[in-house]
Short mmCIF file of C-alpha atoms and ligand atoms in Angstrom, two decimals:
data_model
loop_
_atom_site.label_atom_id
_atom_site.label_comp_id
_atom_site.label_asym_id
_atom_site.label_seq_id
_atom_site.Cartn_x
_atom_site.Cartn_y
_atom_site.Cartn_z
CA MET A 1 -16.48 6.80 20.63
CA ASN A 2 -12.97 8.26 20.66
CA LYS A 3 -12.44 11.34 22.74
CA THR A 4 -9.08 12.22 21.25
CA GLY A 5 -7.83 12.38 17.67
CA VAL A 6 -4.65 13.21 15.83
CA ILE A 7 -3.92 15.54 12.90
CA PHE A 8 -0.71 15.07 10.92
CA ASP A 9 1.08 17.59 8.78
CA LEU A 10 2.52 15.82 5.73
CA ASP A 11 5.67 17.49 4.37
CA GLY A 12 8.48 17.15 6.93
CA VAL A 13 6.50 14.90 9.27
CA ILE A 14 5.46 11.88 7.20
CA VAL A 15 7.62 12.42 4.10
CA ASP A 16 10.58 14.64 3.28
CA THR A 17 9.43 16.57 0.23
CA ALA A 18 11.32 19.78 1.11
CA LYS A 19 14.22 18.59 -1.05
CA TYR A 20 11.92 18.32 -4.09
CA HIS A 21 10.30 21.71 -3.42
CA PHE A 22 13.86 23.07 -3.23
CA LEU A 23 14.89 21.63 -6.60
CA ALA A 24 11.74 22.93 -8.28
CA TRP A 25 11.96 26.44 -6.77
CA LYS A 26 15.71 26.58 -7.50
CA ASN A 27 14.97 25.78 -11.13
CA LEU A 28 12.67 28.82 -11.26
CA ALA A 29 15.19 31.06 -9.49
CA ASP A 30 17.92 29.90 -11.91
CA SER A 31 15.74 30.79 -14.87
CA LEU A 32 15.16 34.24 -13.35
CA GLY A 33 18.92 34.65 -12.75
CA PHE A 34 19.24 34.74 -8.96
CA GLU A 35 20.53 32.42 -6.27
CA PHE A 36 18.17 30.32 -4.17
CA THR A 37 19.85 28.38 -1.37
CA GLU A 38 18.78 25.60 0.99
CA ALA A 39 18.68 28.23 3.74
CA HIS A 40 16.18 30.21 1.66
CA ASN A 41 14.18 27.01 1.22
CA GLU A 42 13.73 26.81 5.01
CA LEU A 43 11.56 29.94 4.78
CA LEU A 44 9.07 28.09 2.59
CA LYS A 45 8.35 25.22 4.99
CA GLY A 46 4.68 24.98 5.87
CA VAL A 47 3.90 27.99 3.70
CA SER A 48 1.37 27.84 0.83
CA ARG A 49 2.51 27.61 -2.79
CA VAL A 50 1.43 31.19 -3.56
CA ARG A 51 3.15 32.59 -0.47
CA SER A 52 6.27 30.53 -1.30
CA LEU A 53 6.46 32.22 -4.70
CA GLU A 54 6.11 35.66 -3.11
CA ILE A 55 8.96 34.88 -0.70
CA LEU A 56 11.14 33.57 -3.54
CA LEU A 57 10.51 36.68 -5.67
CA ASP A 58 11.39 38.87 -2.66
CA ILE A 59 14.67 36.96 -2.25
CA GLY A 60 15.53 37.68 -5.89
CA ASP A 61 14.22 41.25 -5.65
CA ALA A 62 12.11 40.42 -8.67
CA THR A 63 8.90 42.21 -9.59
CA VAL A 64 6.71 40.32 -12.04
CA SER A 65 3.16 40.67 -13.38
CA GLU A 66 0.23 38.72 -11.93
CA GLU A 67 0.09 36.76 -15.18
CA LYS A 68 3.76 35.76 -14.90
CA LYS A 69 3.18 34.70 -11.27
CA GLN A 70 0.42 32.34 -12.40
CA GLU A 71 2.77 30.94 -15.06
CA PHE A 72 5.52 30.41 -12.48
CA LEU A 73 3.14 28.63 -10.08
CA ILE A 74 2.18 26.22 -12.85
CA SER A 75 5.72 25.58 -14.11
CA LYS A 76 7.10 25.12 -10.58
CA ASN A 77 4.41 22.57 -9.79
CA GLU A 78 5.02 20.72 -13.07
CA GLU A 79 8.70 20.45 -12.11
CA TYR A 80 7.80 19.35 -8.54
CA LEU A 81 5.42 16.69 -9.92
CA LYS A 82 8.31 15.12 -11.83
CA TYR A 83 9.91 14.31 -8.47
CA ILE A 84 6.89 13.32 -6.41
CA THR A 85 5.47 10.97 -9.02
CA LYS A 86 8.64 8.92 -8.52
CA MET A 87 8.16 8.64 -4.73
CA GLY A 88 7.49 5.30 -3.08
CA ALA A 89 6.98 3.77 0.37
CA ASP A 90 10.75 3.92 0.99
CA GLU A 91 10.37 7.70 1.37
CA ILE A 92 8.10 7.50 4.41
CA LEU A 93 10.09 9.10 7.23
CA SER A 94 11.37 6.80 9.98
CA GLY A 95 8.89 6.26 12.76
CA ALA A 96 5.82 7.42 10.81
CA SER A 97 4.40 3.99 9.94
CA GLU A 98 5.11 2.76 13.48
CA LEU A 99 3.27 5.76 14.96
CA LEU A 100 0.23 5.13 12.74
CA ASP A 101 0.33 1.47 13.84
CA ALA A 102 0.44 2.54 17.51
CA LEU A 103 -2.56 4.85 17.00
CA ASP A 104 -4.46 2.04 15.24
CA ASP A 105 -3.73 -0.25 18.19
CA LEU A 106 -5.05 2.37 20.60
CA GLY A 107 -8.14 2.94 18.42
CA ILE A 108 -7.22 6.59 17.89
CA GLN A 109 -8.36 8.10 14.60
CA TYR A 110 -6.21 10.44 12.54
CA VAL A 111 -6.55 12.81 9.60
CA LEU A 112 -4.12 14.79 7.48
CA GLY A 113 -3.84 18.59 7.78
CA SER A 114 -1.46 19.81 5.07
CA ALA A 115 -0.90 23.05 3.14
CA SER A 116 -0.05 21.05 0.04
CA LYS A 117 -2.44 20.72 -2.89
CA ASN A 118 -0.42 17.64 -3.82
CA ALA A 119 -1.06 15.89 -0.49
CA PRO A 120 -3.49 13.22 -1.81
CA LEU A 121 -1.09 12.32 -4.63
CA ILE A 122 1.89 12.08 -2.27
CA LEU A 123 -0.03 9.87 0.19
CA LYS A 124 -1.06 7.60 -2.69
CA GLN A 125 2.53 7.44 -3.97
CA VAL A 126 3.81 6.25 -0.58
CA GLY A 127 0.83 3.93 0.01
CA LEU A 128 -0.62 5.70 3.08
CA TYR A 129 -3.70 7.34 1.54
CA ASN A 130 -6.22 4.80 2.78
CA ARG A 131 -4.98 4.88 6.35
CA PHE A 132 -6.31 8.37 7.05
CA LEU A 133 -9.89 8.95 8.11
CA GLY A 134 -9.86 12.20 6.12
CA ILE A 135 -7.57 14.49 4.20
CA VAL A 136 -7.51 18.26 4.60
CA ASP A 137 -5.13 19.80 2.08
CA GLY A 138 -4.31 23.05 0.31
CA ASN A 139 -7.42 22.66 -1.84
CA SER A 140 -9.73 22.59 1.20
CA VAL A 141 -8.74 25.89 2.84
CA SER A 142 -9.11 29.58 2.13
CA GLN A 143 -6.50 30.63 4.71
CA ALA A 144 -2.99 29.17 4.87
CA LYS A 145 -1.12 28.24 8.08
CA PRO A 146 -0.50 29.95 10.54
CA ASP A 147 -4.26 30.42 10.23
CA PRO A 148 -5.87 27.51 12.15
CA GLU A 149 -8.44 26.75 9.40
CA VAL A 150 -6.76 23.57 8.11
CA PHE A 151 -6.70 22.02 11.59
CA LEU A 152 -10.21 23.18 12.52
CA ILE A 153 -11.54 21.40 9.42
CA GLY A 154 -9.47 18.38 10.51
CA ALA A 155 -11.19 18.43 13.92
CA LYS A 156 -14.58 18.45 12.17
CA LYS A 157 -13.57 15.40 10.12
CA LEU A 158 -12.60 13.68 13.37
CA ASN A 159 -15.90 14.82 14.87
CA LEU A 160 -13.98 16.20 17.85
CA LYS A 161 -13.58 19.53 19.58
CA PRO A 162 -10.27 21.30 18.79
CA GLU A 163 -9.04 20.87 22.37
CA ASN A 164 -9.33 17.10 21.90
CA CYS A 165 -6.93 17.08 18.95
CA ILE A 166 -3.17 16.50 18.87
CA VAL A 167 -1.20 17.98 15.96
CA PHE A 168 2.18 16.81 14.62
CA GLU A 169 3.99 19.62 12.80
CA ASP A 170 7.50 20.44 11.56
CA ALA A 171 6.97 24.10 10.62
CA ILE A 172 6.76 27.22 12.78
CA ALA A 173 3.64 28.33 10.87
CA GLY A 174 2.05 24.91 11.52
CA VAL A 175 2.79 24.91 15.25
CA GLU A 176 1.30 28.40 15.47
CA ALA A 177 -1.79 27.24 13.55
CA ALA A 178 -2.25 24.30 15.97
CA ASN A 179 -1.84 26.56 19.02
CA ARG A 180 -4.28 29.10 17.59
CA ALA A 181 -6.74 26.24 17.03
CA ASN A 182 -6.44 25.42 20.77
CA MET A 183 -4.98 21.97 20.04
CA THR A 184 -1.99 20.18 21.60
CA SER A 185 1.00 20.86 19.33
CA ILE A 186 3.89 18.45 18.91
CA GLY A 187 6.89 19.96 17.13
CA ILE A 188 8.96 17.55 15.02
CA GLY A 189 12.43 18.91 14.30
CA ASP A 190 14.70 21.50 15.86
CA LYS A 191 13.48 22.29 19.39
CA LYS A 192 14.71 25.89 19.30
CA THR A 193 13.00 26.58 15.99
CA LEU A 194 9.75 25.00 17.20
CA SER A 195 9.88 26.41 20.73
CA GLY A 196 6.19 27.35 20.47
CA ALA A 197 5.13 23.68 20.51
CA ASP A 198 3.67 22.03 23.63
CA TYR A 199 6.03 19.04 23.14
CA ASN A 200 9.17 18.62 21.05
CA PHE A 201 10.87 15.66 19.39
CA ASN A 202 13.65 15.51 16.82
CA ASN A 203 11.77 12.98 14.72
CA LEU A 204 8.92 10.47 14.95
CA THR A 205 11.18 7.58 16.02
CA GLU A 206 11.47 9.31 19.42
CA ILE A 207 7.74 9.01 20.06
CA SER A 208 6.85 5.91 22.03
CA ALA A 209 3.44 4.28 22.29
CA ASP A 210 3.64 5.08 26.04
CA PHE A 211 4.08 8.80 25.38
CA ILE A 212 0.98 8.78 23.16
CA LYS A 213 -1.01 6.76 25.68
CA ASP A 214 -0.03 9.08 28.56
CA LEU A 215 -0.80 12.22 26.53
CA ILE A 216 -4.22 10.93 25.53
CA GLU A 217 -4.97 9.99 29.15
CA LYS A 218 -3.87 13.45 30.28
CA LEU A 219 -6.08 15.19 27.71
CA GLU A 220 -9.05 13.00 28.57
CA ASN A 221 -8.66 13.58 32.33
CA ASN A 222 -8.47 17.35 31.75
CA LYS A 223 -11.72 17.14 29.83
CA GLU A 224 -13.53 15.43 32.61
CA GLN A 225 -12.65 18.17 35.11
C1 BG6 B 1 3.65 22.45 2.59
C2 BG6 B 1 5.13 22.60 2.40
O1 BG6 B 1 3.34 21.22 3.15
O2 BG6 B 1 2.98 22.56 1.33
C3 BG6 B 1 5.43 23.91 1.71
O3 BG6 B 1 5.79 22.56 3.65
C4 BG6 B 1 4.65 23.99 0.39
O4 BG6 B 1 6.81 24.05 1.48
C5 BG6 B 1 3.17 23.79 0.65
O5 BG6 B 1 4.87 25.25 -0.23
C6 BG6 B 1 2.34 23.80 -0.62
O6 BG6 B 1 2.64 22.66 -1.39
P1 BG6 B 1 2.10 22.36 -2.84
O7 BG6 B 1 2.38 20.88 -3.02
O8 BG6 B 1 0.64 22.67 -2.86
O9 BG6 B 1 2.86 23.22 -3.78
MG1 MG B 2 5.45 20.44 7.14
#
């Protein structure tokens, strides 16, 4: 049996959907009459859909009823779906397929741990759905990242203790969730932004099979002590 497993965030690690979230949120902001920039969009990375709307409304200094919020969540997602239903395998980020291949070769199992309720659809669109042992998404959790719940459920799916799990994340909230879960966090993206991660890489192409092998060996040796 495997002693180590991997949990992948989806958006920003395996696919770049931030640009589609941006277009859909911007559409809402436009209709409400305020500006929503790419810099604002950064604040929504890794954050749940509901929390994203709250942040967006704060940016526009807009106060709306609970009913309107529900309407906005639906219309934003309908707009977002228009983009993601057009996605294909060409939108898998560089290095992701190679990393999954390397894990397969090493016999290391992996699951998805994403805040997105659209995660299964996106994985199917890009043809990676069947490669994951399990999917934990925004529908499976009651607490959003930085709460560790999504990754702790992932560890259960892997049948491993949290300390035996490695997490790949591109968002500050996700790195914090992995650390709070007592897992090894690997930050993908800007090193300064993700300074809380145990390891940092700009993107998945920088991760070699040797790095993974060494990390797994290190974790397994620690366990035996
Ligand atoms: C995360 C994204 O993966 O999913 C966030 O980084 C997004 O930006 C969140 O808000 C929820 O996504 P969805 O698809 O459920 O609206
Ligand atoms: Mg992400």
